[in-house]
Structures are given as C-alpha cells and as structure tokens.
Amino acid sequence: MLTMLFKHSIFFYITVLFSTHAFAQDQVSTETFPAISLVNRIDFIDPKYDQPRFSCGFLINYSGEEFAVTAKHLLKIIKTDKMKKLVFENYIKDWILYPLNKKEQLVTTSKLLNENQLESLNDASSYKEDWLLFSIKTNNSSVKPLEIRTTQLIGGEKLYVVGWTRKMDEGSQRVYEFEYVKSIGNRILLRNLVVPEQFGGLSGAPVIDKQGFVVGIVSGGTTDPETKEKYFSPCSIDGLAAFLKNQQRK
C-alpha cells in the first residue's frame, strides 16, 4: 500500500501524471485570500548548490508562536552529493522564505525542528510525512501566518492551493481550486477544478479551505488503489500538527 501511495509523489513538481478538469493555462480561481504564500531561498555552505528561488512555503501560527513550513521532498532534488540524512549541519547555511512579489520581505529560519539523523533522504518511505518545519529567527514579511484546521474534511468541499508555479517570476500569489474526494492515510485526494497548465514549483505551497485554514501541503500525486484513478494528493497537515503538539508537551 505504501508503495502505491508514493508511486507518483516525489517528483510530482517536475511531471504531472494525472488528468484535469477545467484545464487551461494561467487559469486561476475567483476566490481571493490575504497574502499567505512564500517561496524558498536555500543557501548552501558550498555555493554551487544555492537555490535563489525554489518552490513554495508558508507560515503557521501554533499556540501563539510562528513557524515556517515547506515540503521535505525538495531535499530529494537539491541536496548535495554528501547529504544523506535529514540534517542541515555542514551542508545548508541558511533557509530563507519570501513573497515572490515582495522579494525584500525576508523570513529567516532559525532551526529545522524535524531534523532527524536517522532519516535517510534516499528512502522513499521517509517522505510519508512530506514537510519541513522551521523555527523563525526574523520575520520581515507581511504575509499572514495560517491556523491549522482541526475539523475533518467533507467530501465535495472546495480546497485551494495558493502559490506560484516555477514559470512565474513575479506578480501576486495565484489561487487554484480543487474538490476534496477522500483521504488515504496522510494523503488528501483532490479533484482538479481550476488549475495551472503545469504544477511545477507549487511543492510546499499551502492547501487551505474556504475559511483560510490550512489542511495540507502540496506534495505529489497518488493513485487510488480502489479505482486506479490518479489524483493530485497533498500531504495532510495532521502529522505536522501532532509533531507540534508533542513538542509543546516537552
């Protein structure tokens, strides 16, 4: 089952393998939200690996404290040759986020909170919980930190992805529209309603409900083992929320 769920996940941001509904280039939802999305800037100790702009991220507010979030599978693509574990020491110098349309508004992270010296970056199963969670050193942005939704998703309700694809170099965040089908494990299966021509670059973007509560993180695609249909399937926010709850108890 695990193999089935992650068959199309890790490199989803490069290649889209599922059919779409209401498919058109640069088509966006009519729904609007406050500025909530960011992009990543990753500075490596070896500057040849630097990523001035790579995929998306966002901020969350949990019990009065702000954190930065993006997708873990990004490390599958940008890691150095010697980077084998979920550890930044000796490899990554700074992880910074900023709004693509306001590049001067930097969010500087402090520490990778889910760092794990036992977790291999080459192990596909390690991406079951496809998120990186950072404490924040400084936040000079005007983006709104998101609150985590605590109620269950309802079949047929609309959800939204907010961010930028990799072909976008400027402009405000885009909003794309989906319909919730069901959940399989920690994957949220969504039906496409109003989507971009290419999804590349949206990895790590927030998935929110109509009220603006975050429910997931853009991660990959999943084939439903029952119907064999391929779906866009963000990673649920539930695992991250449980991690934060456990951290709070310590």
CSV table of N, CA and C in Angstrom, one decimal, residues 47-216:
chain,number,residue,atom,x,y,z
A,47,PRO,N,28.4,27.1,-2.3
A,47,PRO,CA,27.5,28.0,-3.0
A,47,PRO,C,27.1,27.4,-4.4
A,48,LYS,N,27.8,26.4,-4.9
A,48,LYS,CA,27.4,25.9,-6.2
A,48,LYS,C,26.0,25.2,-6.2
A,49,TYR,N,25.5,24.9,-5.0
A,49,TYR,CA,24.2,24.3,-4.8
A,49,TYR,C,23.1,25.3,-4.5
A,50,ASP,N,23.5,26.6,-4.3
A,50,ASP,CA,22.5,27.6,-3.9
A,50,ASP,C,21.2,27.6,-4.8
A,51,GLN,N,20.1,27.9,-4.1
A,51,GLN,CA,18.8,28.0,-4.8
A,51,GLN,C,18.2,29.3,-4.5
A,52,PRO,N,18.4,30.3,-5.4
A,52,PRO,CA,17.8,31.7,-5.1
A,52,PRO,C,16.3,31.7,-5.0
A,53,ARG,N,15.6,30.8,-5.7
A,53,ARG,CA,14.2,30.7,-5.6
A,53,ARG,C,13.8,29.2,-6.0
A,54,PHE,N,13.2,28.5,-5.0
A,54,PHE,CA,12.9,27.1,-5.2
A,54,PHE,C,11.6,26.7,-4.6
A,55,SER,N,10.5,26.5,-5.3
A,55,SER,CA,9.2,26.0,-4.8
A,55,SER,C,8.7,27.0,-3.8
A,56,CYS,N,7.6,26.5,-3.0
A,56,CYS,CA,6.9,27.4,-2.2
A,56,CYS,C,7.0,27.0,-0.7
A,57,GLY,N,6.4,27.8,0.1
A,57,GLY,CA,6.3,27.6,1.6
A,57,GLY,C,5.3,28.5,2.2
A,58,PHE,N,5.1,28.5,3.5
A,58,PHE,CA,4.2,29.3,4.2
A,58,PHE,C,4.5,29.4,5.6
A,59,LEU,N,3.8,30.2,6.4
A,59,LEU,CA,3.9,30.3,7.8
A,59,LEU,C,2.7,29.8,8.5
A,60,ILE,N,2.8,29.2,9.7
A,60,ILE,CA,1.7,28.8,10.5
A,60,ILE,C,1.9,29.5,11.9
A,61,ASN,N,0.7,29.6,12.5
A,61,ASN,CA,0.7,30.1,13.9
A,61,ASN,C,0.1,29.0,14.8
A,62,TYR,N,0.9,28.5,15.7
A,62,TYR,CA,0.5,27.4,16.6
A,62,TYR,C,0.7,27.9,18.0
A,63,SER,N,-0.3,28.0,18.8
A,63,SER,CA,-0.3,28.4,20.2
A,63,SER,C,0.5,29.7,20.4
A,64,GLY,N,0.3,30.6,19.5
A,64,GLY,CA,0.9,31.9,19.6
A,64,GLY,C,2.3,32.0,19.1
A,65,GLU,N,2.9,31.0,18.5
A,65,GLU,CA,4.2,31.0,18.0
A,65,GLU,C,4.2,30.7,16.5
A,66,GLU,N,5.0,31.4,15.8
A,66,GLU,CA,5.0,31.3,14.3
A,66,GLU,C,6.2,30.4,13.9
A,67,PHE,N,5.8,29.6,12.8
A,67,PHE,CA,6.8,28.6,12.2
A,67,PHE,C,6.7,28.7,10.7
A,68,ALA,N,7.8,28.3,10.1
A,68,ALA,CA,7.8,28.2,8.6
A,68,ALA,C,7.7,26.8,8.1
A,69,VAL,N,7.0,26.5,7.0
A,69,VAL,CA,6.8,25.2,6.5
A,69,VAL,C,7.0,25.1,5.0
A,70,THR,N,7.6,24.0,4.6
A,70,THR,CA,7.7,23.7,3.2
A,70,THR,C,7.7,22.2,3.0
A,71,ALA,N,7.9,21.7,1.8
A,71,ALA,CA,7.9,20.2,1.5
A,71,ALA,C,9.2,19.6,1.7
A,72,LYS,N,9.3,18.4,2.4
A,72,LYS,CA,10.5,17.7,2.6
A,72,LYS,C,11.1,17.2,1.3
A,73,HIS,N,10.3,16.8,0.4
A,73,HIS,CA,10.8,16.1,-0.8
A,73,HIS,C,11.7,17.1,-1.7
A,74,LEU,N,11.6,18.4,-1.4
A,74,LEU,CA,12.5,19.3,-2.1
A,74,LEU,C,14.0,18.9,-1.9
A,75,LEU,N,14.3,18.3,-0.7
A,75,LEU,CA,15.7,17.9,-0.5
A,75,LEU,C,16.1,16.7,-1.3
A,76,LYS,N,15.1,16.0,-1.9
A,76,LYS,CA,15.4,14.9,-2.8
A,76,LYS,C,16.1,15.4,-4.0
A,77,ILE,N,15.8,16.7,-4.4
A,77,ILE,CA,16.3,17.2,-5.6
A,77,ILE,C,17.5,18.2,-5.5
A,78,ILE,N,17.5,18.9,-4.4
A,78,ILE,CA,18.5,19.9,-4.3
A,78,ILE,C,19.7,19.6,-3.3
A,79,LYS,N,19.6,18.4,-2.7
A,79,LYS,CA,20.7,18.1,-1.7
A,79,LYS,C,22.0,17.9,-2.4
A,80,THR,N,23.1,18.1,-1.6
A,80,THR,CA,24.4,17.9,-2.1
A,80,THR,C,24.7,16.4,-2.3
A,81,ASP,N,25.8,16.1,-2.9
A,81,ASP,CA,26.1,14.6,-3.1
A,81,ASP,C,26.4,13.9,-1.8
A,82,LYS,N,26.9,14.7,-0.8
A,82,LYS,CA,27.2,14.1,0.5
A,82,LYS,C,26.1,14.1,1.5
A,83,MET,N,25.0,14.8,1.2
A,83,MET,CA,23.9,14.9,2.1
A,83,MET,C,23.0,13.7,2.0
A,84,LYS,N,23.1,12.9,3.1
A,84,LYS,CA,22.4,11.6,3.1
A,84,LYS,C,21.2,11.5,4.1
A,85,LYS,N,21.3,12.3,5.2
A,85,LYS,CA,20.3,12.3,6.3
A,85,LYS,C,19.6,13.6,6.4
A,86,LEU,N,18.5,13.6,7.1
A,86,LEU,CA,17.7,14.9,7.3
A,86,LEU,C,18.4,15.8,8.3
A,87,VAL,N,19.6,16.2,7.9
A,87,VAL,CA,20.4,17.1,8.8
A,87,VAL,C,21.0,18.2,7.9
A,88,PHE,N,20.9,19.4,8.4
A,88,PHE,CA,21.4,20.5,7.6
A,88,PHE,C,22.9,20.9,7.9
A,89,GLU,N,23.3,20.5,9.1
A,89,GLU,CA,24.7,20.9,9.5
A,89,GLU,C,25.7,20.4,8.5
A,90,ASN,N,26.6,21.3,8.2
A,90,ASN,CA,27.7,21.1,7.3
A,90,ASN,C,27.3,21.2,5.8
A,91,TYR,N,26.0,21.4,5.6
A,91,TYR,CA,25.5,21.4,4.2
A,91,TYR,C,24.7,22.7,3.8
A,92,ILE,N,23.7,23.0,4.6
A,92,ILE,CA,22.9,24.2,4.4
A,92,ILE,C,23.2,25.3,5.4
A,93,LYS,N,23.5,26.4,4.9
A,93,LYS,CA,23.8,27.6,5.7
A,93,LYS,C,22.6,28.3,6.2
A,94,ASP,N,21.7,28.7,5.2
A,94,ASP,CA,20.5,29.5,5.5
A,94,ASP,C,19.4,29.0,4.7
A,95,TRP,N,18.2,28.9,5.3
A,95,TRP,CA,16.9,28.7,4.6
A,95,TRP,C,16.0,29.9,4.9
A,96,ILE,N,15.7,30.6,3.8
A,96,ILE,CA,15.0,31.8,3.9
A,96,ILE,C,13.8,31.7,3.0
A,97,LEU,N,12.7,32.4,3.4
A,97,LEU,CA,11.5,32.4,2.6
A,97,LEU,C,11.1,33.9,2.3
A,98,TYR,N,10.4,34.1,1.2
A,98,TYR,CA,10.0,35.5,0.9
A,98,TYR,C,8.8,35.4,-0.1
A,99,PRO,N,8.0,36.5,-0.1
A,99,PRO,CA,6.9,36.5,-1.1
A,99,PRO,C,7.6,36.9,-2.5
A,100,LEU,N,7.1,36.2,-3.5
A,100,LEU,CA,7.8,36.4,-4.9
A,100,LEU,C,7.5,37.8,-5.4
A,101,ASN,N,6.4,38.4,-5.0
A,101,ASN,CA,6.1,39.8,-5.4
A,101,ASN,C,6.7,40.9,-4.5
A,102,LYS,N,7.3,40.4,-3.4
A,102,LYS,CA,7.9,41.4,-2.5
A,102,LYS,C,9.2,40.8,-1.9
A,103,LYS,N,10.2,40.7,-2.8
A,103,LYS,CA,11.4,39.9,-2.5
A,103,LYS,C,12.2,40.5,-1.4
A,104,GLU,N,12.0,41.7,-1.0
A,104,GLU,CA,12.7,42.3,0.1
A,104,GLU,C,12.2,41.9,1.5
A,105,GLN,N,11.0,41.3,1.5
A,105,GLN,CA,10.4,40.9,2.8
A,105,GLN,C,10.8,39.4,3.2
A,106,LEU,N,11.9,39.3,3.9
A,106,LEU,CA,12.5,38.0,4.2
A,106,LEU,C,12.0,37.4,5.5
A,107,VAL,N,11.8,36.1,5.5
A,107,VAL,CA,11.6,35.3,6.7
A,107,VAL,C,12.8,34.4,6.8
A,108,THR,N,13.6,34.7,7.8
A,108,THR,CA,14.8,33.9,8.1
A,108,THR,C,14.6,32.8,9.1
A,109,THR,N,14.8,31.6,8.7
A,109,THR,CA,14.5,30.5,9.7
A,109,THR,C,15.7,30.3,10.6
A,110,SER,N,15.4,29.7,11.8
A,110,SER,CA,16.5,29.5,12.8
A,110,SER,C,16.9,28.0,12.8
A,111,LYS,N,16.0,27.1,13.0
A,111,LYS,CA,16.3,25.7,13.2
A,111,LYS,C,15.3,24.8,12.5
A,112,LEU,N,15.8,23.7,11.9
A,112,LEU,CA,14.9,22.7,11.3
A,112,LEU,C,14.4,21.8,12.5
A,113,LEU,N,13.2,21.9,12.8
A,113,LEU,CA,12.7,21.3,14.0
A,113,LEU,C,12.5,19.8,13.9
A,114,ASN,N,12.2,19.3,12.7
A,114,ASN,CA,12.1,17.9,12.5
A,114,ASN,C,13.3,17.2,11.9
A,115,GLU,N,14.5,17.8,12.2
A,115,GLU,CA,15.7,17.2,11.8
A,115,GLU,C,15.8,15.8,12.4
A,116,ASN,N,16.4,14.9,11.7
A,116,ASN,CA,16.5,13.5,12.1
A,116,ASN,C,17.7,12.8,11.5
A,117,GLN,N,18.7,12.6,12.4
A,117,GLN,CA,19.9,11.9,11.9
A,117,GLN,C,19.7,10.5,11.5
A,118,LEU,N,18.6,9.9,11.8
A,118,LEU,CA,18.3,8.5,11.4
A,118,LEU,C,17.5,8.4,10.1
A,119,GLU,N,17.0,9.5,9.6
A,119,GLU,CA,16.1,9.5,8.5
A,119,GLU,C,16.9,9.7,7.2
A,120,SER,N,16.9,8.7,6.3
A,120,SER,CA,17.7,8.8,5.1
A,120,SER,C,16.9,9.6,4.0
A,121,LEU,N,17.6,10.5,3.3
A,121,LEU,CA,16.9,11.3,2.3
A,121,LEU,C,16.7,10.4,1.0
A,122,ASN,N,17.3,9.2,1.0
A,122,ASN,CA,17.2,8.3,-0.2
A,122,ASN,C,16.1,7.3,0.0
A,123,ASP,N,15.5,7.3,1.2
A,123,ASP,CA,14.4,6.3,1.5
A,123,ASP,C,13.1,6.9,1.2
A,124,ALA,N,12.4,6.4,0.2
A,124,ALA,CA,11.1,6.9,-0.2
A,124,ALA,C,10.1,6.9,0.9
A,125,SER,N,10.1,6.0,1.8
A,125,SER,CA,9.2,5.9,2.9
A,125,SER,C,9.3,7.1,3.9
A,126,SER,N,10.5,7.7,3.9
A,126,SER,CA,10.7,8.8,4.8
A,126,SER,C,9.9,10.0,4.4
A,127,TYR,N,9.3,10.0,3.2
A,127,TYR,CA,8.5,11.2,2.7
A,127,TYR,C,7.0,10.9,2.9
A,128,LYS,N,6.7,10.0,3.8
A,128,LYS,CA,5.3,9.8,4.1
A,128,LYS,C,4.8,11.1,4.8
A,129,GLU,N,5.6,11.7,5.7
A,129,GLU,CA,5.2,13.0,6.2
A,129,GLU,C,6.1,14.0,5.5
A,130,ASP,N,5.5,14.6,4.4
A,130,ASP,CA,6.3,15.4,3.5
A,130,ASP,C,6.3,16.9,3.9
A,131,TRP,N,7.0,17.1,5.0
A,131,TRP,CA,7.0,18.5,5.5
A,131,TRP,C,8.3,18.8,6.2
A,132,LEU,N,8.8,20.0,6.1
A,132,LEU,CA,9.9,20.6,6.9
A,132,LEU,C,9.3,21.7,7.7
A,133,LEU,N,9.7,21.7,9.0
A,133,LEU,CA,9.1,22.6,9.9
A,133,LEU,C,10.3,23.4,10.6
A,134,PHE,N,10.3,24.7,10.4
A,134,PHE,CA,11.3,25.6,10.9
A,134,PHE,C,10.9,26.5,12.0
A,135,SER,N,11.7,26.7,13.0
A,135,SER,CA,11.5,27.9,13.9
A,135,SER,C,12.0,29.1,13.1
A,136,ILE,N,11.6,30.3,13.6
A,136,ILE,CA,11.9,31.5,12.8
A,136,ILE,C,12.8,32.5,13.6
A,137,LYS,N,13.8,32.9,13.0
A,137,LYS,CA,14.8,33.9,13.6
A,137,LYS,C,14.2,35.3,13.4
A,138,THR,N,13.9,35.7,12.2
A,138,THR,CA,13.4,37.0,11.9
A,138,THR,C,12.3,36.9,10.9
A,139,ASN,N,11.3,37.8,11.0
A,139,ASN,CA,10.2,37.8,10.0
A,139,ASN,C,9.9,39.2,9.6
A,140,ASN,N,10.3,39.6,8.5
A,140,ASN,CA,10.1,41.0,8.0
A,140,ASN,C,9.1,41.0,6.9
A,141,SER,N,8.2,40.0,6.8
A,141,SER,CA,7.2,39.9,5.8
A,141,SER,C,5.9,40.3,6.3
A,142,SER,N,5.0,40.6,5.4
A,142,SER,CA,3.6,41.0,5.7
A,142,SER,C,2.6,39.9,5.5
A,143,VAL,N,3.1,38.6,5.2
A,143,VAL,CA,2.2,37.5,4.9
A,143,VAL,C,1.5,37.1,6.2
A,144,LYS,N,0.4,36.5,6.0
A,144,LYS,CA,-0.4,36.1,7.2
A,144,LYS,C,-0.1,34.7,7.6
A,145,PRO,N,0.3,34.4,8.8
A,145,PRO,CA,0.5,33.0,9.2
A,145,PRO,C,-0.8,32.3,9.3
A,146,LEU,N,-0.9,31.0,8.9
A,146,LEU,CA,-2.1,30.3,8.8
A,146,LEU,C,-2.4,29.5,10.1
A,147,GLU,N,-3.6,29.3,10.4
A,147,GLU,CA,-4.1,28.5,11.5
A,147,GLU,C,-4.4,27.1,11.0
A,148,ILE,N,-4.1,26.1,11.8
A,148,ILE,CA,-4.4,24.7,11.3
A,148,ILE,C,-5.8,24.3,11.5
A,149,ARG,N,-6.4,23.7,10.5
A,149,ARG,CA,-7.8,23.3,10.7
A,149,ARG,C,-7.9,22.1,11.6
A,150,THR,N,-8.9,22.0,12.5
A,150,THR,CA,-9.0,21.0,13.4
A,150,THR,C,-10.2,20.1,13.2
A,151,THR,N,-11.0,20.4,12.2
A,151,THR,CA,-12.2,19.5,11.9
A,151,THR,C,-11.9,18.7,10.6
A,152,GLN,N,-12.7,17.7,10.5
A,152,GLN,CA,-12.5,16.8,9.3
A,152,GLN,C,-12.9,17.4,8.0
A,153,LEU,N,-12.3,17.0,6.9
A,153,LEU,CA,-12.7,17.4,5.6
A,153,LEU,C,-14.0,16.7,5.2
A,154,ILE,N,-14.8,17.4,4.4
A,154,ILE,CA,-16.1,16.9,4.0
A,154,ILE,C,-16.0,16.6,2.5
A,155,GLY,N,-16.5,15.4,2.1
A,155,GLY,CA,-16.5,15.1,0.7
A,155,GLY,C,-17.2,16.1,-0.2
A,156,GLY,N,-16.5,16.6,-1.3
A,156,GLY,CA,-17.1,17.5,-2.2
A,156,GLY,C,-16.8,19.0,-1.8
A,157,GLU,N,-16.2,19.3,-0.7
A,157,GLU,CA,-15.9,20.7,-0.3
A,157,GLU,C,-14.7,21.1,-1.1
A,158,LYS,N,-14.7,22.4,-1.4
A,158,LYS,CA,-13.6,23.0,-2.2
A,158,LYS,C,-12.4,23.4,-1.3
A,159,LEU,N,-11.2,23.1,-1.9
A,159,LEU,CA,-10.0,23.4,-1.2
A,159,LEU,C,-9.1,24.2,-2.2
A,160,TYR,N,-8.2,24.9,-1.7
A,160,TYR,CA,-7.4,25.8,-2.6
A,160,TYR,C,-5.9,25.7,-2.3
A,161,VAL,N,-5.1,25.8,-3.4
A,161,VAL,CA,-3.7,25.8,-3.3
A,161,VAL,C,-3.3,27.3,-3.7
A,162,VAL,N,-2.4,27.9,-2.9
A,162,VAL,CA,-2.0,29.2,-3.1
A,162,VAL,C,-0.5,29.3,-3.2
A,163,GLY,N,0.0,29.9,-4.3
A,163,GLY,CA,1.4,30.0,-4.5
A,163,GLY,C,1.7,30.4,-5.9
A,164,TRP,N,2.9,30.0,-6.4
A,164,TRP,CA,3.4,30.3,-7.7
A,164,TRP,C,4.0,29.1,-8.4
A,165,THR,N,3.8,28.8,-9.6
A,165,THR,CA,4.5,27.8,-10.3
A,165,THR,C,5.9,28.3,-10.7
A,166,ARG,N,6.8,27.4,-11.1
A,166,ARG,CA,8.1,27.8,-11.3
A,166,ARG,C,8.3,28.7,-12.6
A,167,LYS,N,7.3,28.7,-13.4
A,167,LYS,CA,7.4,29.6,-14.6
A,167,LYS,C,7.0,31.0,-14.3
A,168,MET,N,6.6,31.3,-13.1
A,168,MET,CA,6.2,32.7,-12.7
A,168,MET,C,7.3,33.4,-12.0
A,169,ASP,N,7.7,34.5,-12.5
A,169,ASP,CA,8.8,35.3,-12.0
A,169,ASP,C,8.4,36.4,-11.1
A,170,GLU,N,7.1,36.8,-11.2
A,170,GLU,CA,6.7,38.0,-10.5
A,170,GLU,C,5.2,37.9,-10.3
A,171,GLY,N,4.6,38.9,-9.7
A,171,GLY,CA,3.2,39.0,-9.5
A,171,GLY,C,2.7,38.4,-8.2
A,172,SER,N,1.5,38.7,-7.8
A,172,SER,CA,0.9,38.2,-6.6
A,172,SER,C,0.6,36.7,-6.6
A,173,GLN,N,0.4,36.2,-5.5
A,173,GLN,CA,0.1,34.7,-5.4
A,173,GLN,C,-1.1,34.3,-6.2
A,174,ARG,N,-1.0,33.1,-6.8
A,174,ARG,CA,-2.2,32.6,-7.5
A,174,ARG,C,-3.0,31.6,-6.7
A,175,VAL,N,-4.3,31.5,-7.0
A,175,VAL,CA,-5.1,30.6,-6.2
A,175,VAL,C,-5.7,29.6,-7.2
A,176,TYR,N,-5.6,28.3,-6.8
A,176,TYR,CA,-6.1,27.2,-7.7
A,176,TYR,C,-7.1,26.5,-6.9
A,177,GLU,N,-8.1,25.9,-7.6
A,177,GLU,CA,-9.2,25.3,-6.9
A,177,GLU,C,-9.4,23.8,-7.2
A,178,PHE,N,-9.8,23.1,-6.1
A,178,PHE,CA,-9.9,21.7,-6.1
A,178,PHE,C,-11.1,21.3,-5.3
A,179,GLU,N,-11.5,20.0,-5.5
A,179,GLU,CA,-12.6,19.4,-4.7
A,179,GLU,C,-12.1,18.2,-4.0
A,180,TYR,N,-12.4,18.2,-2.7
A,180,TYR,CA,-12.0,17.1,-1.8
A,180,TYR,C,-12.7,15.8,-2.2
A,181,VAL,N,-12.0,14.7,-2.4
A,181,VAL,CA,-12.6,13.4,-2.8
A,181,VAL,C,-12.6,12.5,-1.5
A,182,LYS,N,-11.4,12.2,-1.0
A,182,LYS,CA,-11.2,11.4,0.2
A,182,LYS,C,-9.8,11.5,0.6
A,183,SER,N,-9.5,10.8,1.8
A,183,SER,CA,-8.1,10.7,2.3
A,183,SER,C,-7.7,9.3,2.3
A,184,ILE,N,-6.5,9.1,2.0
A,184,ILE,CA,-5.9,7.7,2.1
A,184,ILE,C,-4.6,7.9,3.0
A,185,GLY,N,-4.7,7.4,4.2
A,185,GLY,CA,-3.6,7.6,5.1
A,185,GLY,C,-3.4,9.1,5.3
A,186,ASN,N,-2.2,9.6,5.1
A,186,ASN,CA,-1.9,11.0,5.3
A,186,ASN,C,-2.0,11.8,4.0
A,187,ARG,N,-2.6,11.2,2.9
A,187,ARG,CA,-2.7,11.9,1.6
A,187,ARG,C,-4.2,12.3,1.4
A,188,ILE,N,-4.3,13.6,0.9
A,188,ILE,CA,-5.6,14.2,0.6
A,188,ILE,C,-5.8,14.1,-0.9
A,189,LEU,N,-6.8,13.3,-1.3
A,189,LEU,CA,-7.0,13.2,-2.7
A,189,LEU,C,-8.0,14.2,-3.2
A,190,LEU,N,-7.5,15.0,-4.2
A,190,LEU,CA,-8.3,16.1,-4.7
A,190,LEU,C,-8.6,16.0,-6.2
A,191,ARG,N,-9.8,16.5,-6.6
A,191,ARG,CA,-10.2,16.5,-8.0
A,191,ARG,C,-9.9,17.9,-8.5
A,192,ASN,N,-9.3,18.1,-9.7
A,192,ASN,CA,-8.9,19.4,-10.2
A,192,ASN,C,-10.1,20.1,-10.7
A,193,LEU,N,-10.3,21.4,-10.4
A,193,LEU,CA,-11.3,22.2,-10.9
A,193,LEU,C,-10.7,23.4,-11.7
A,194,VAL,N,-9.9,24.2,-11.1
A,194,VAL,CA,-9.3,25.3,-11.7
A,194,VAL,C,-7.8,25.3,-11.4
A,195,VAL,N,-7.0,24.9,-12.4
A,195,VAL,CA,-5.6,24.5,-12.1
A,195,VAL,C,-4.7,25.1,-13.2
A,196,PRO,N,-3.4,25.2,-12.9
A,196,PRO,CA,-2.5,25.8,-13.9
A,196,PRO,C,-2.1,24.7,-14.9
A,197,GLU,N,-1.6,25.2,-16.0
A,197,GLU,CA,-1.2,24.2,-17.1
A,197,GLU,C,-0.1,23.3,-16.6
A,198,GLN,N,0.8,23.8,-15.8
A,198,GLN,CA,1.8,22.9,-15.2
A,198,GLN,C,1.9,23.2,-13.7
A,199,PHE,N,2.0,22.2,-12.9
A,199,PHE,CA,2.1,22.3,-11.4
A,199,PHE,C,3.5,22.6,-10.9
A,200,GLY,N,4.5,22.5,-11.7
A,200,GLY,CA,5.9,22.5,-11.3
A,200,GLY,C,6.1,23.8,-10.5
A,201,GLY,N,6.7,23.7,-9.3
A,201,GLY,CA,7.1,24.8,-8.5
A,201,GLY,C,6.1,25.0,-7.3
A,202,LEU,N,5.0,24.4,-7.3
A,202,LEU,CA,4.0,24.5,-6.2
A,202,LEU,C,4.3,23.7,-5.0
A,203,SER,N,5.2,22.8,-5.1
A,203,SER,CA,5.6,21.9,-4.0
A,203,SER,C,5.8,22.8,-2.7
A,204,GLY,N,5.3,22.4,-1.6
A,204,GLY,CA,5.4,23.2,-0.4
A,204,GLY,C,4.4,24.2,-0.2
A,205,ALA,N,3.6,24.5,-1.2
A,205,ALA,CA,2.6,25.6,-1.0
A,205,ALA,C,1.5,25.1,-0.1
A,206,PRO,N,0.8,26.0,0.6
A,206,PRO,CA,-0.3,25.6,1.5
A,206,PRO,C,-1.6,25.2,0.7
A,207,VAL,N,-2.3,24.3,1.3
A,207,VAL,CA,-3.6,23.9,0.8
A,207,VAL,C,-4.6,24.3,1.9
A,208,ILE,N,-5.5,25.2,1.6
A,208,ILE,CA,-6.4,25.8,2.6
A,208,ILE,C,-7.9,25.5,2.2
A,209,ASP,N,-8.7,25.7,3.2
A,209,ASP,CA,-10.2,25.6,3.0
A,209,ASP,C,-10.7,27.0,2.7
A,210,LYS,N,-12.0,27.1,2.5
A,210,LYS,CA,-12.6,28.4,2.1
A,210,LYS,C,-12.4,29.5,3.2
A,211,GLN,N,-12.3,29.0,4.4
A,211,GLN,CA,-12.1,30.0,5.5
A,211,GLN,C,-10.7,30.4,5.7
A,212,GLY,N,-9.8,29.8,5.0
A,212,GLY,CA,-8.4,30.1,5.1
A,212,GLY,C,-7.6,29.3,6.1
A,213,PHE,N,-8.2,28.2,6.6
A,213,PHE,CA,-7.4,27.3,7.5
A,213,PHE,C,-6.6,26.3,6.6
A,214,VAL,N,-5.4,26.0,7.1
A,214,VAL,CA,-4.5,25.1,6.3
A,214,VAL,C,-4.9,23.7,6.6
A,215,VAL,N,-5.0,22.9,5.6
A,215,VAL,CA,-5.3,21.5,5.7
A,215,VAL,C,-4.2,20.6,5.2
A,216,GLY,N,-3.3,21.1,4.3
A,216,GLY,CA,-2.3,20.3,3.7
A,216,GLY,C,-1.2,21.1,3.1
